[in-house]
Short mmCIF file of C-alpha atoms in Angstrom, two decimals:
data_model
loop_
_atom_site.label_atom_id
_atom_site.label_comp_id
_atom_site.label_asym_id
_atom_site.label_seq_id
_atom_site.Cartn_x
_atom_site.Cartn_y
_atom_site.Cartn_z
CA MET K 194 -26.84 13.80 -29.45
CA GLU K 195 -26.54 12.50 -25.90
CA ILE K 196 -25.00 9.20 -24.86
CA LEU K 197 -25.93 7.29 -21.74
CA LEU K 198 -23.67 4.55 -20.36
CA GLN K 199 -24.66 2.13 -17.61
CA THR K 200 -21.96 -0.33 -16.53
CA VAL K 201 -22.86 -0.93 -12.89
CA LEU K 202 -25.35 -3.83 -13.33
CA SER K 203 -24.79 -7.28 -14.83
CA THR K 204 -25.96 -6.03 -18.21
CA ILE K 205 -24.10 -3.10 -19.71
CA GLU K 206 -26.33 -0.62 -21.49
CA MET K 207 -25.55 2.26 -23.80
CA ALA K 208 -28.14 4.48 -25.42
CA VAL K 209 -28.15 7.51 -27.68
CA PHE K 210 -30.79 10.22 -27.39
CA GLN K 211 -31.68 13.12 -29.64
CA ASN K 212 -33.88 15.87 -28.20
CA SER K 213 -34.45 13.55 -25.23
CA GLN K 214 -35.88 10.84 -27.54
CA LEU K 215 -34.25 7.41 -27.64
CA VAL K 216 -32.58 6.88 -31.00
CA SER K 217 -30.69 3.64 -30.42
CA LYS K 218 -29.82 1.30 -27.57
CA LEU K 219 -27.28 -1.48 -27.05
CA GLN K 220 -27.17 -4.05 -24.27
CA SER K 221 -24.20 -6.33 -23.61
CA PRO K 222 -25.24 -9.58 -21.95
CA SER K 223 -22.68 -9.92 -19.21
CA LEU K 224 -20.43 -7.50 -17.39
CA GLN K 225 -18.01 -10.28 -16.48
CA LYS K 226 -17.50 -11.21 -20.13
CA SER K 227 -17.54 -7.78 -21.67
CA ASN K 228 -15.96 -5.50 -19.06
CA ASN K 229 -12.79 -5.42 -21.13
CA THR K 230 -14.56 -4.25 -24.23
CA VAL K 231 -16.92 -1.47 -23.17
CA VAL K 232 -15.05 1.21 -25.11
CA TYR K 233 -14.67 -1.11 -28.10
CA ASP K 234 -18.42 -1.87 -28.01
CA LEU K 235 -19.14 1.86 -27.78
CA GLN K 236 -16.86 2.59 -30.74
CA LYS K 237 -18.41 -0.14 -32.92
CA TRP K 238 -21.94 0.81 -31.93
CA LEU K 239 -21.34 4.49 -32.77
CA GLN K 240 -19.96 3.40 -36.14
CA ASN K 241 -22.95 1.14 -36.78
CA ILE K 242 -25.47 3.87 -36.09
CA GLY K 243 -23.39 6.38 -38.06
CA LEU K 244 -22.74 8.73 -35.16
CA PRO K 245 -19.30 10.40 -35.15
CA PHE K 246 -17.86 10.90 -31.67
CA SER K 247 -17.64 14.65 -32.35
CA HIS K 248 -21.44 14.82 -32.58
CA ILE K 249 -21.89 13.86 -28.94
CA HIS K 250 -22.71 16.93 -26.90
CA ARG K 251 -23.50 15.34 -23.55
CA PHE K 252 -22.41 12.15 -21.81
CA TRP K 253 -24.51 10.50 -19.11
CA VAL K 254 -23.02 7.85 -16.86
CA VAL K 255 -24.53 5.80 -14.05
CA ASN K 256 -22.12 6.21 -11.13
CA GLY K 257 -23.41 3.53 -8.74
CA PRO K 258 -24.13 1.86 -6.50
CA GLY K 259 -23.69 -1.51 -8.17
CA TYR K 260 -20.78 -3.79 -9.02
CA TYR K 261 -17.59 -2.00 -7.96
CA THR K 262 -15.62 -2.91 -11.07
CA GLY K 263 -18.48 -1.77 -13.28
CA ILE K 264 -18.71 1.57 -11.48
CA ARG K 265 -15.01 2.18 -12.10
CA ILE K 266 -15.19 1.22 -15.77
CA GLY K 267 -17.97 3.70 -16.48
CA LEU K 268 -16.32 6.49 -14.54
CA ALA K 269 -12.83 5.91 -15.97
CA ILE K 270 -14.38 6.35 -19.43
CA ALA K 271 -16.27 9.46 -18.29
CA LYS K 272 -13.10 10.94 -16.83
CA ALA K 273 -11.19 10.43 -20.08
CA PHE K 274 -13.98 12.09 -22.07
CA SER K 275 -14.08 14.95 -19.59
CA ASP K 276 -10.29 15.41 -19.73
CA THR K 277 -10.06 15.44 -23.52
CA THR K 278 -13.26 17.14 -24.65
CA THR K 279 -15.61 19.89 -23.53
CA ILE K 280 -18.52 17.46 -23.29
CA PRO K 281 -20.37 17.98 -20.00
CA ILE K 282 -20.83 14.80 -17.96
CA ARG K 283 -24.06 14.00 -16.13
CA LEU K 284 -23.87 11.56 -13.22
CA VAL K 285 -26.95 9.51 -12.39
CA THR K 286 -27.22 7.17 -9.41
CA THR K 287 -28.43 3.63 -10.08
CA PHE K 288 -31.45 4.24 -7.84
CA HIS K 289 -32.55 7.23 -9.91
CA TRP K 290 -31.83 5.36 -13.13
CA LEU K 291 -33.99 2.38 -12.12
CA ARG K 292 -36.71 4.59 -10.60
CA LEU K 293 -37.38 5.87 -14.13
CA GLY K 294 -38.80 2.44 -14.99
CA ILE K 295 -41.27 2.41 -12.08
CA PRO K 296 -44.66 4.11 -12.63
CA SER K 297 -44.64 7.58 -11.14
CA SER K 298 -48.07 6.87 -9.66
CA MET K 299 -46.32 4.58 -7.19
CA GLU K 300 -45.21 7.06 -4.57
CA ARG K 301 -43.16 4.72 -2.40
CA CYS K 302 -41.04 1.75 -3.36
CA CYS K 303 -37.91 -0.23 -2.53
CA ILE K 304 -35.11 -0.89 -4.99
CA PHE K 305 -32.48 -3.57 -4.44
CA ILE K 306 -29.22 -3.32 -6.39
CA PRO K 307 -26.62 -6.11 -6.27
CA SER K 308 -23.04 -5.07 -5.55
CA SER K 309 -21.42 -8.52 -5.33
CA LYS K 310 -22.37 -12.20 -5.48
CA LYS K 311 -23.69 -12.13 -1.94
CA GLU K 312 -24.92 -8.66 -1.15
CA GLY K 313 -26.38 -5.45 -2.41
CA TYR K 314 -28.03 -2.18 -1.45
CA LEU K 315 -31.66 -1.70 -0.55
CA ALA K 316 -33.05 1.82 -0.97
CA TYR K 317 -36.35 3.13 0.26
CA MET K 318 -37.58 5.77 -2.18
CA HIS K 319 -40.34 8.34 -2.06
CA GLN K 320 -40.88 9.40 -5.64
CA PHE K 321 -37.34 10.32 -6.74
CA SER K 322 -35.96 10.92 -3.25
CA VAL K 323 -33.78 8.26 -1.68
CA GLU K 324 -34.92 8.17 1.94
CA SER K 325 -32.51 5.50 3.20
CA VAL K 326 -30.03 2.95 1.93
CA GLN K 327 -28.81 -0.17 3.68
CA CYS K 328 -26.33 -2.85 2.73
CA ILE K 329 -27.95 -6.25 2.93
CA GLU K 330 -27.14 -9.85 2.01
CA LYS K 331 -29.25 -11.29 -0.79
CA GLU K 332 -30.43 -14.13 1.45
CA GLN K 333 -31.64 -11.66 4.07
CA MET K 334 -33.86 -9.99 1.50
CA GLY K 335 -36.13 -13.06 1.45
CA THR K 336 -36.44 -13.00 5.24
CA LYS K 337 -37.34 -9.34 5.13
CA VAL K 338 -40.17 -9.97 2.69
CA GLU K 339 -41.41 -13.03 4.62
CA ASN K 340 -41.42 -11.14 7.91
CA GLY K 341 -43.28 -8.27 6.35
CA THR K 342 -40.56 -5.83 7.34
CA LEU K 343 -40.31 -4.65 3.78
CA GLN K 344 -43.40 -2.45 3.64
CA GLU K 345 -43.11 -1.16 0.11
CA PRO K 346 -43.22 -2.96 -3.25
CA LEU K 347 -39.78 -4.25 -4.20
CA PHE K 348 -38.08 -3.68 -7.55
CA VAL K 349 -34.85 -5.25 -8.77
CA PRO K 350 -32.87 -4.82 -12.01
CA CYS K 351 -34.29 -6.93 -14.81
CA ASP K 352 -30.99 -8.73 -15.40
CA MET K 353 -30.66 -9.88 -11.81
CA PRO K 354 -30.67 -13.63 -11.08
CA ASP K 355 -33.87 -14.81 -9.37
CA LEU K 356 -34.26 -14.27 -5.65
CA PRO K 357 -36.52 -16.34 -3.37
CA LEU K 358 -38.93 -13.47 -2.76
CA SER K 359 -41.60 -11.48 -4.55
CA TYR K 360 -40.52 -8.50 -6.56
CA THR K 361 -40.92 -6.79 -9.89
CA LYS K 362 -38.09 -6.59 -12.36
CA VAL K 363 -37.38 -3.17 -13.74
CA GLY K 364 -35.17 -2.06 -16.59
CA ASP K 365 -35.19 -1.42 -20.33
CA ILE K 366 -35.47 2.29 -19.65
CA SER K 367 -35.88 4.52 -22.67
CA THR K 368 -35.96 8.02 -21.24
CA LEU K 369 -33.28 10.29 -19.85
CA PRO K 370 -33.15 10.76 -16.08
CA PHE K 371 -34.15 14.10 -14.60
CA VAL K 372 -32.30 13.71 -11.29
CA TYR K 373 -28.59 14.02 -11.96
CA LYS K 374 -25.41 15.93 -11.15
CA GLU K 375 -23.75 17.77 -14.02
CA VAL K 376 -19.96 18.11 -13.86
CA PHE K 377 -17.48 19.85 -16.11
CA VAL K 378 -14.16 18.66 -14.66
CA SER K 379 -13.10 15.06 -14.20
CA ASN K 380 -12.17 15.62 -10.55
CA ASP K 381 -15.87 15.99 -9.79
CA ILE K 382 -16.72 12.62 -11.32
CA GLU K 383 -17.17 10.59 -8.18
CA PRO K 384 -18.44 7.05 -7.62
CA GLU K 385 -21.34 6.08 -5.34
CA TYR K 386 -19.87 3.00 -3.69
CA ILE K 387 -21.92 3.48 -0.48
CA LYS K 388 -19.60 1.11 1.39
CA SER K 389 -16.24 2.56 2.42
CA VAL K 390 -12.96 0.66 2.25
CA ASP K 391 -12.89 0.50 6.04
CA ASP K 392 -16.34 -1.14 6.02
CA LEU K 393 -15.15 -3.69 3.48
CA PHE K 394 -11.95 -4.41 5.36
CA HIS K 395 -13.63 -4.83 8.73
CA GLN K 396 -16.24 -7.09 7.20
CA LYS K 397 -13.49 -9.29 5.75
CA LYS K 398 -11.62 -9.33 9.05
CA GLU K 399 -14.72 -10.37 10.95
CA GLY K 400 -15.09 -13.30 8.55
CA HIS K 401 -18.43 -12.38 6.99
CA MET H 285 6.41 11.90 -31.69
CA PHE H 286 4.90 12.24 -28.22
CA ILE H 287 3.98 9.09 -26.34
CA VAL H 288 1.90 8.95 -23.17
CA GLY H 289 2.35 5.99 -20.84
CA ILE H 290 -0.19 4.96 -18.20
CA GLU H 291 0.59 2.42 -15.47
CA THR H 292 -1.95 1.15 -12.92
CA SER H 293 -1.03 -2.51 -12.54
CA CYS H 294 -0.61 -2.51 -8.78
CA ASP H 295 -0.71 0.23 -6.15
CA ASP H 296 0.95 3.18 -7.90
CA THR H 297 -0.88 5.44 -10.34
CA ALA H 298 1.61 6.71 -12.91
CA ALA H 299 1.59 8.71 -16.14
CA SER H 300 4.50 9.75 -18.28
CA ILE H 301 5.21 11.49 -21.54
CA ILE H 302 8.30 10.64 -23.56
CA ASN H 303 9.36 11.22 -27.14
CA GLU H 304 10.88 8.81 -29.65
CA LYS H 305 14.37 10.05 -28.72
CA LYS H 306 13.93 8.52 -25.25
CA GLU H 307 13.60 11.94 -23.59
CA VAL H 308 11.39 11.64 -20.53
CA MET H 309 9.43 14.89 -20.61
CA ALA H 310 7.30 14.04 -17.58
CA SER H 311 7.06 11.10 -15.22
CA ILE H 312 4.39 11.51 -12.57
CA LEU H 313 3.73 8.93 -9.91
CA SER H 314 1.19 8.99 -7.13
CA SER H 315 2.03 6.36 -4.56
CA GLN H 316 -0.72 4.70 -2.56
CA THR H 317 1.72 3.21 -0.05
CA SER H 318 0.41 5.18 2.93
CA PHE H 319 -3.16 4.02 2.28
CA HIS H 320 -2.15 0.37 2.11
CA ALA H 321 0.30 0.56 5.04
CA LYS H 322 -2.69 0.88 7.38
CA TYR H 323 -3.80 -2.60 6.31
CA GLY H 324 -0.32 -4.19 6.29
CA GLY H 325 -0.16 -4.77 2.54
CA ILE H 326 -1.85 -4.03 -0.75
CA VAL H 327 -5.64 -4.25 -0.61
CA PRO H 328 -6.87 -4.65 -4.22
CA GLU H 329 -10.16 -2.80 -3.67
CA ILE H 330 -8.32 0.19 -2.17
CA ALA H 331 -5.86 0.16 -5.07
CA SER H 332 -8.66 0.20 -7.66
CA ARG H 333 -10.52 3.00 -5.91
CA LYS H 334 -7.41 5.14 -5.57
CA HIS H 335 -6.52 4.61 -9.24
CA LEU H 336 -9.91 5.96 -10.28
CA GLU H 337 -9.49 8.92 -7.96
CA LEU H 338 -5.97 9.72 -9.18
CA ILE H 339 -5.86 8.79 -12.85
CA SER H 340 -6.95 12.17 -14.19
CA HIS H 341 -4.72 14.10 -11.79
CA VAL H 342 -1.54 12.27 -12.77
CA CYS H 343 -2.27 12.39 -16.50
CA GLN H 344 -3.11 16.11 -16.42
CA GLU H 345 0.03 16.79 -14.39
CA ALA H 346 2.15 14.87 -16.91
CA LEU H 347 0.69 16.98 -19.72
CA GLN H 348 1.28 20.24 -17.85
CA THR H 349 4.86 19.27 -16.95
CA SER H 350 5.65 18.52 -20.58
CA CYS H 351 3.81 21.67 -21.80
CA LEU H 352 1.63 19.61 -24.14
CA ARG H 353 -2.08 19.25 -24.83
CA TRP H 354 -3.93 15.99 -25.33
CA THR H 355 -4.19 16.72 -29.05
CA ASP H 356 -0.37 16.72 -29.28
CA ILE H 357 -0.18 13.05 -28.20
CA ASP H 358 0.63 10.60 -31.01
CA LEU H 359 0.46 7.30 -29.14
CA ILE H 360 -1.19 6.06 -25.94
CA CYS H 361 0.51 3.16 -24.15
CA VAL H 362 -1.04 1.44 -21.17
CA THR H 363 -0.19 -1.55 -18.99
CA LYS H 364 -2.56 -4.42 -19.82
CA GLY H 365 -1.07 -7.03 -17.45
CA PRO H 366 0.07 -8.83 -15.44
CA GLY H 367 -1.29 -7.22 -12.28
CA LEU H 368 -4.43 -6.67 -10.24
CA VAL H 369 -7.35 -6.85 -12.66
CA GLY H 370 -9.39 -4.14 -10.93
CA SER H 371 -6.42 -1.77 -11.01
CA LEU H 372 -5.48 -2.59 -14.61
CA LEU H 373 -9.06 -1.99 -15.76
CA VAL H 374 -9.06 1.61 -14.53
CA GLY H 375 -5.93 2.48 -16.52
CA VAL H 376 -6.92 0.52 -19.61
CA GLU H 377 -10.51 1.81 -19.84
CA TYR H 378 -9.30 5.37 -19.27
CA ALA H 379 -6.65 4.93 -21.98
CA LYS H 380 -9.10 3.34 -24.42
CA ALA H 381 -11.56 6.20 -23.89
CA LEU H 382 -8.72 8.68 -24.55
CA SER H 383 -7.94 6.82 -27.73
CA LEU H 384 -11.59 6.92 -28.85
CA ALA H 385 -12.08 10.60 -28.00
CA LEU H 386 -8.77 11.73 -29.53
CA ASN H 387 -8.70 9.22 -32.39
CA THR H 388 -5.15 8.38 -31.33
CA PRO H 389 -3.54 4.91 -31.64
CA ILE H 390 -3.26 2.79 -28.50
CA LYS H 391 -0.87 0.03 -27.48
CA GLY H 392 -1.33 -2.40 -24.58
CA VAL H 393 1.96 -3.11 -22.81
CA HIS H 394 3.23 -6.06 -20.75
CA HIS H 395 4.36 -4.75 -17.37
CA ILE H 396 7.45 -6.97 -17.30
CA GLU H 397 8.49 -5.77 -20.76
CA GLY H 398 8.39 -2.25 -19.37
CA HIS H 399 10.71 -3.20 -16.51
CA LEU H 400 12.98 -5.18 -18.84
CA LEU H 401 13.48 -2.18 -21.09
CA SER H 402 13.64 0.51 -18.41
CA PRO H 403 17.47 0.51 -18.12
CA SER H 404 17.66 1.11 -21.89
CA LEU H 405 15.80 4.42 -21.48
CA THR H 406 18.93 6.03 -20.04
CA GLN H 407 21.76 3.75 -21.16
CA THR H 408 23.04 2.01 -24.25
CA ILE H 409 22.42 -1.72 -24.20
CA THR H 410 24.00 -4.54 -26.16
CA TYR H 411 22.60 -7.93 -27.10
CA PRO H 412 22.31 -10.62 -25.95
CA TYR H 413 21.51 -9.50 -22.42
CA MET H 414 19.98 -11.04 -19.33
CA GLY H 415 17.09 -9.15 -17.79
CA LEU H 416 16.60 -9.62 -14.07
CA ILE H 417 13.36 -8.22 -12.67
CA VAL H 418 13.22 -8.13 -8.87
CA SER H 419 10.13 -6.53 -7.34
CA GLY H 420 7.25 -7.07 -4.96
CA GLY H 421 5.34 -9.04 -7.57
CA HIS H 422 8.02 -10.59 -9.78
CA THR H 423 11.45 -12.23 -9.60
CA GLU H 424 12.42 -13.39 -13.08
CA PHE H 425 15.39 -13.94 -15.34
CA VAL H 426 14.59 -13.14 -18.98
CA HIS H 427 17.12 -13.82 -21.73
CA VAL H 428 16.98 -11.28 -24.56
CA PRO H 429 19.13 -12.44 -27.51
CA LYS H 430 17.98 -9.49 -29.63
CA ALA H 431 15.41 -6.71 -29.53
CA GLY H 432 11.91 -8.08 -29.16
CA ILE H 433 12.87 -11.69 -28.31
CA TYR H 434 12.11 -12.71 -24.75
CA GLN H 435 12.82 -16.06 -23.14
CA ILE H 436 11.97 -16.50 -19.46
CA VAL H 437 14.66 -18.82 -18.17
CA GLY H 438 14.09 -18.71 -14.43
CA SER H 439 11.65 -17.31 -11.90
CA THR H 440 10.42 -17.68 -8.36
CA VAL H 441 8.07 -20.58 -7.81
CA ASP H 442 6.35 -18.93 -4.84
CA ASP H 443 6.90 -15.50 -3.25
CA ALA H 444 8.58 -12.68 -5.13
CA CYS H 445 11.73 -11.26 -3.55
CA GLY H 446 10.07 -7.95 -2.55
CA GLU H 447 7.10 -9.85 -1.17
CA SER H 448 9.46 -11.97 0.91
CA LEU H 449 11.09 -8.82 2.31
CA ASP H 450 7.66 -7.42 3.22
CA LYS H 451 6.63 -10.65 4.97
CA PHE H 452 9.92 -10.80 6.86
CA GLY H 453 9.47 -7.14 7.84
CA LYS H 454 5.98 -7.83 9.13
CA SER H 455 7.25 -10.71 11.28
CA ILE H 456 9.73 -8.41 13.09
CA GLY H 457 7.48 -5.35 13.25
CA ILE H 458 8.74 -3.34 10.28
CA PRO H 459 5.87 -1.56 8.50
CA TYR H 460 4.96 -2.08 4.84
CA PRO H 461 6.79 -1.52 2.53
CA ALA H 462 9.63 -3.11 4.47
CA GLY H 463 12.36 -3.35 1.81
CA PRO H 464 13.91 0.13 2.14
CA ILE H 465 13.86 -0.03 5.97
CA ILE H 466 15.41 -3.52 5.97
CA GLU H 467 18.19 -2.16 3.75
CA GLN H 468 18.86 0.66 6.22
CA TYR H 469 18.82 -1.68 9.23
CA ALA H 470 21.00 -4.23 7.42
CA ALA H 471 23.70 -1.63 6.89
CA ARG H 472 24.18 -1.55 10.69
CA GLY H 473 24.24 -5.31 11.26
CA GLU H 474 26.38 -8.41 10.62
CA ASP H 475 25.12 -10.37 7.66
CA THR H 476 26.61 -13.68 8.86
CA LYS H 477 25.24 -13.57 12.40
CA PHE H 478 22.17 -15.65 11.58
CA SER H 479 22.20 -18.55 9.22
CA PHE H 480 19.31 -19.07 6.86
CA PRO H 481 19.18 -22.10 4.56
CA LEU H 482 19.80 -21.52 0.88
CA PRO H 483 16.59 -22.59 -0.82
CA SER H 484 16.54 -24.67 -3.97
CA VAL H 485 13.92 -25.95 -6.35
CA ARG H 486 14.40 -29.61 -7.11
CA HIS H 487 15.32 -30.36 -10.74
CA ARG H 488 14.84 -26.70 -11.69
CA PRO H 489 18.22 -25.05 -11.12
CA TYR H 490 17.19 -21.75 -12.72
CA ASP H 491 14.12 -21.26 -10.54
CA MET H 492 14.05 -19.75 -7.07
CA SER H 493 11.97 -20.21 -3.94
CA PHE H 494 11.66 -17.66 -1.16
CA SER H 495 8.78 -18.99 0.93
CA GLY H 496 10.94 -21.46 2.90
CA LEU H 497 12.94 -18.60 4.37
CA LYS H 498 9.83 -17.44 6.25
CA THR H 499 9.79 -20.68 8.24
CA ALA H 500 13.49 -20.34 8.97
CA VAL H 501 12.87 -16.82 10.29
CA LEU H 502 10.05 -18.06 12.52
CA HIS H 503 12.40 -20.65 14.06
CA VAL H 504 14.98 -17.94 14.78
CA LEU H 505 12.37 -15.59 16.22
CA GLN H 506 11.03 -18.29 18.55
CA LYS H 507 14.45 -18.49 20.18
CA LEU H 508 14.80 -14.73 20.69
CA SER H 509 13.36 -12.79 23.62
CA PRO H 510 11.88 -9.34 22.84
CA ASN H 511 15.06 -7.73 24.21
CA GLU H 512 17.28 -9.95 22.12
CA LEU H 513 15.18 -9.19 19.02
CA GLU H 514 15.59 -5.48 19.66
CA ASN H 515 19.36 -5.88 19.98
CA GLU H 516 19.71 -8.18 17.02
CA ILE H 517 17.29 -6.57 14.59
CA TRP H 518 20.09 -5.02 12.50
CA SER H 519 21.92 -8.33 12.09
CA LEU H 520 18.67 -10.20 11.51
CA CYS H 521 17.87 -7.83 8.64
CA ALA H 522 21.40 -8.07 7.26
CA SER H 523 21.41 -11.88 7.41
CA TYR H 524 17.96 -12.26 5.87
CA GLN H 525 18.72 -9.79 3.08
CA ARG H 526 22.00 -11.54 2.36
CA ALA H 527 20.28 -14.96 2.18
CA LEU H 528 17.70 -13.64 -0.29
CA PHE H 529 20.20 -11.89 -2.52
CA TYR H 530 22.68 -14.75 -2.35
CA HIS H 531 19.95 -17.01 -3.71
CA ILE H 532 19.45 -14.60 -6.61
CA THR H 533 23.14 -14.11 -7.38
CA THR H 534 23.98 -17.84 -7.32
CA THR H 535 21.01 -18.48 -9.63
CA ALA H 536 22.31 -15.70 -11.90
CA GLN H 537 25.70 -17.41 -12.07
CA LYS H 538 24.11 -20.73 -13.09
CA ILE H 539 21.90 -19.10 -15.71
CA LEU H 540 24.66 -16.98 -17.21
CA ALA H 541 26.82 -20.09 -17.60
CA SER H 542 24.17 -21.49 -19.95
CA TYR H 543 22.97 -18.25 -21.52
CA PRO H 544 25.96 -16.14 -22.55
CA SER H 545 25.11 -12.46 -22.18
CA THR H 546 26.92 -9.17 -22.64
CA MET H 547 25.30 -7.56 -19.62
CA VAL H 548 22.67 -7.95 -16.93
CA LEU H 549 19.84 -5.41 -16.83
CA LEU H 550 18.56 -5.26 -13.29
CA SER H 551 15.11 -3.68 -12.81
CA GLY H 552 12.04 -3.70 -10.58
CA GLY H 553 11.54 -2.02 -7.23
CA VAL H 554 14.17 -4.10 -5.38
CA SER H 555 16.79 -3.08 -7.97
CA ALA H 556 17.05 0.16 -5.98
CA ASN H 557 18.67 -1.89 -3.18
CA GLN H 558 22.39 -1.12 -3.30
CA THR H 559 23.37 -4.40 -1.60
CA LEU H 560 21.68 -6.48 -4.29
CA PHE H 561 23.37 -4.43 -6.99
CA SER H 562 26.81 -4.79 -5.34
CA MET H 563 26.44 -8.54 -4.69
CA LEU H 564 25.41 -9.08 -8.29
CA GLN H 565 28.32 -7.02 -9.62
CA LEU H 566 30.78 -8.98 -7.48
CA SER H 567 29.45 -12.39 -8.40
CA ILE H 568 29.44 -12.09 -12.19
CA ASP H 569 32.00 -10.82 -14.64
CA ILE H 570 29.79 -8.82 -16.99
CA PRO H 571 28.40 -5.30 -16.42
CA VAL H 572 25.22 -4.87 -14.39
CA LEU H 573 23.03 -1.97 -15.46
CA LYS H 574 20.11 -0.66 -13.50
CA PRO H 575 17.46 1.91 -14.40
CA GLY H 576 17.99 5.61 -13.97
CA LYS H 577 16.55 7.60 -11.10
CA GLY H 578 12.81 7.06 -10.67
CA LEU H 579 12.73 4.22 -13.18
CA SER H 580 13.36 1.25 -10.85
CA THR H 581 9.95 1.02 -9.24
CA ASP H 582 6.72 0.89 -11.21
CA ASN H 583 6.59 3.92 -13.49
CA ALA H 584 4.89 4.97 -16.69
CA ALA H 585 7.97 6.07 -18.65
CA MET H 586 8.99 2.43 -19.05
CA ILE H 587 5.47 1.61 -20.28
CA ALA H 588 5.59 4.45 -22.82
CA TRP H 589 9.01 3.29 -24.03
CA ALA H 590 8.14 -0.42 -24.26
CA GLY H 591 4.83 0.46 -25.94
CA TYR H 592 6.52 2.71 -28.47
CA LEU H 593 9.04 0.00 -29.47
CA ARG H 594 6.30 -2.59 -29.83
CA TYR H 595 4.07 -0.14 -31.74
CA MET H 596 6.91 0.48 -34.23
CA ALA H 597 7.20 -3.29 -34.76
CA GLU H 598 3.56 -4.34 -34.71
CA GLY H 599 1.39 -1.24 -35.16
CA SER H 600 -1.41 -0.21 -32.84
CA ASP H 601 -3.96 -2.37 -31.01
CA SER H 602 -7.68 -2.50 -31.54
CA LEU H 603 -9.75 -1.22 -28.60
CA ASN H 604 -10.82 -4.78 -27.72
CA PHE H 605 -7.58 -5.95 -26.11
CA GLU H 606 -8.09 -7.38 -22.65
CA VAL H 607 -6.51 -6.87 -19.27
CA GLN H 608 -5.08 -10.03 -17.73
CA SER H 609 -3.88 -10.75 -14.21
CA SER H 610 -1.34 -13.23 -15.55
CA LEU H 611 -0.01 -12.63 -18.99
CA GLU H 612 2.68 -14.38 -20.97
CA LEU H 613 5.51 -12.18 -22.19
CA GLU H 614 5.42 -12.58 -25.95
CA SER H 615 8.23 -11.82 -28.34
CA TYR H 616 7.51 -9.58 -31.29
CA ALA H 617 10.57 -10.25 -33.40
CA VAL H 618 11.57 -13.47 -35.17
CA GLU H 619 14.70 -15.15 -33.89
#
């Protein structure tokens, strides 16, 4: 059995797979309300579906980008599992996670992932390769679309509040990612914040 | 019984392993001070990121130091508040996941309860006692008539004492964290050279206020040339430190007059300041105890100990307990 945990978007998702087939899935409505209870929800959900923790042989976790607090919650859990068990951990970026929900026939696309109330990250993807990522304010996204500077179809997470621009919501993914990084020691479990602390601090200082 | 403690409430990542006989088998602390010094104070986002980076390291080191494996641990104790929410969440989610994976009981611990009980890890205490927590985030008097009964009788209404020292340090060019440097400078100066007003909180004799002293310092600094500041920095530090600690000791006298106690248990990061300890000893006629080495500042041994005592009284927590930036200190015994 394999468990996948996604805590970096507004909606927390956990799913269990057997032989790469989705067996069960749980979505918590709001990160803000349930970020204290992710492990509790995981425990109850495993009990409800009758899956003992010892039967988990692989743990997948989305390591960002996305909401900073959410990234840390998922990875703190992954680190504890890695420290106390021999379960291998597979790290998946949010871009690769969401790309799974976009038809593979679409070669090029843009994915926007919120990281705070005001801003997020816009990635240009060619198939499963991330070609570039930029930090952008949500309001600026509309301007980009209006000006035609966004040349590829835009996708956003399905739980994201509406934006004043045209896009397709993507989510409710039921397959396991095939682009990932497998790690066996917790020290290698690293977040994808994109923005460094210096970037954040300078932005704050400049009054943005 | 082996108890692991995890503390991530502010800017230090700490893990400790103790047993029920109060033996501290390991107490590992990874300070983030140098990372925050660059920004002149604690930056919550940096603190949270560093906690995630360090949490496994410090816990693994605590296990190795105590020659134990995770499966030997009988109880997991973790700070659940008060503190920086982003920082607390890293420790709590890590601890909860340990508890789930190991099927080991967990206990969420109040940070102040950890400080309050830290002197009792190395010394014998008697009831009733007065706990005095003086740190960068807290300045509180807590009356403890018997084990598990906590009554907050006085606290700062604005800045904490350690925070006030840091702000004063910043105003005269002393880097964060300023407290230990101010103590060193003060030892070379005259503590009566500059006069700072003794603050008071109207109609609340057991509460303290430290923010007014900042304005008083600004007035003094405006009158000093750079050369004069350089010459007087020792005495400025000595006078400011004395004003702060005098405010605490006179408040202690008032509180102890109304709340008879057998001893004062001084804890928190500023309890390491020898001047505060001496002034307190001289101003009251009951013993003043402070934590053993390495137990004054934030540490995980105190969390393990406080969590163990509460676990023995209440049992373990469910995995759905929450982290809280401000959290009331609740008693667990009946008076």
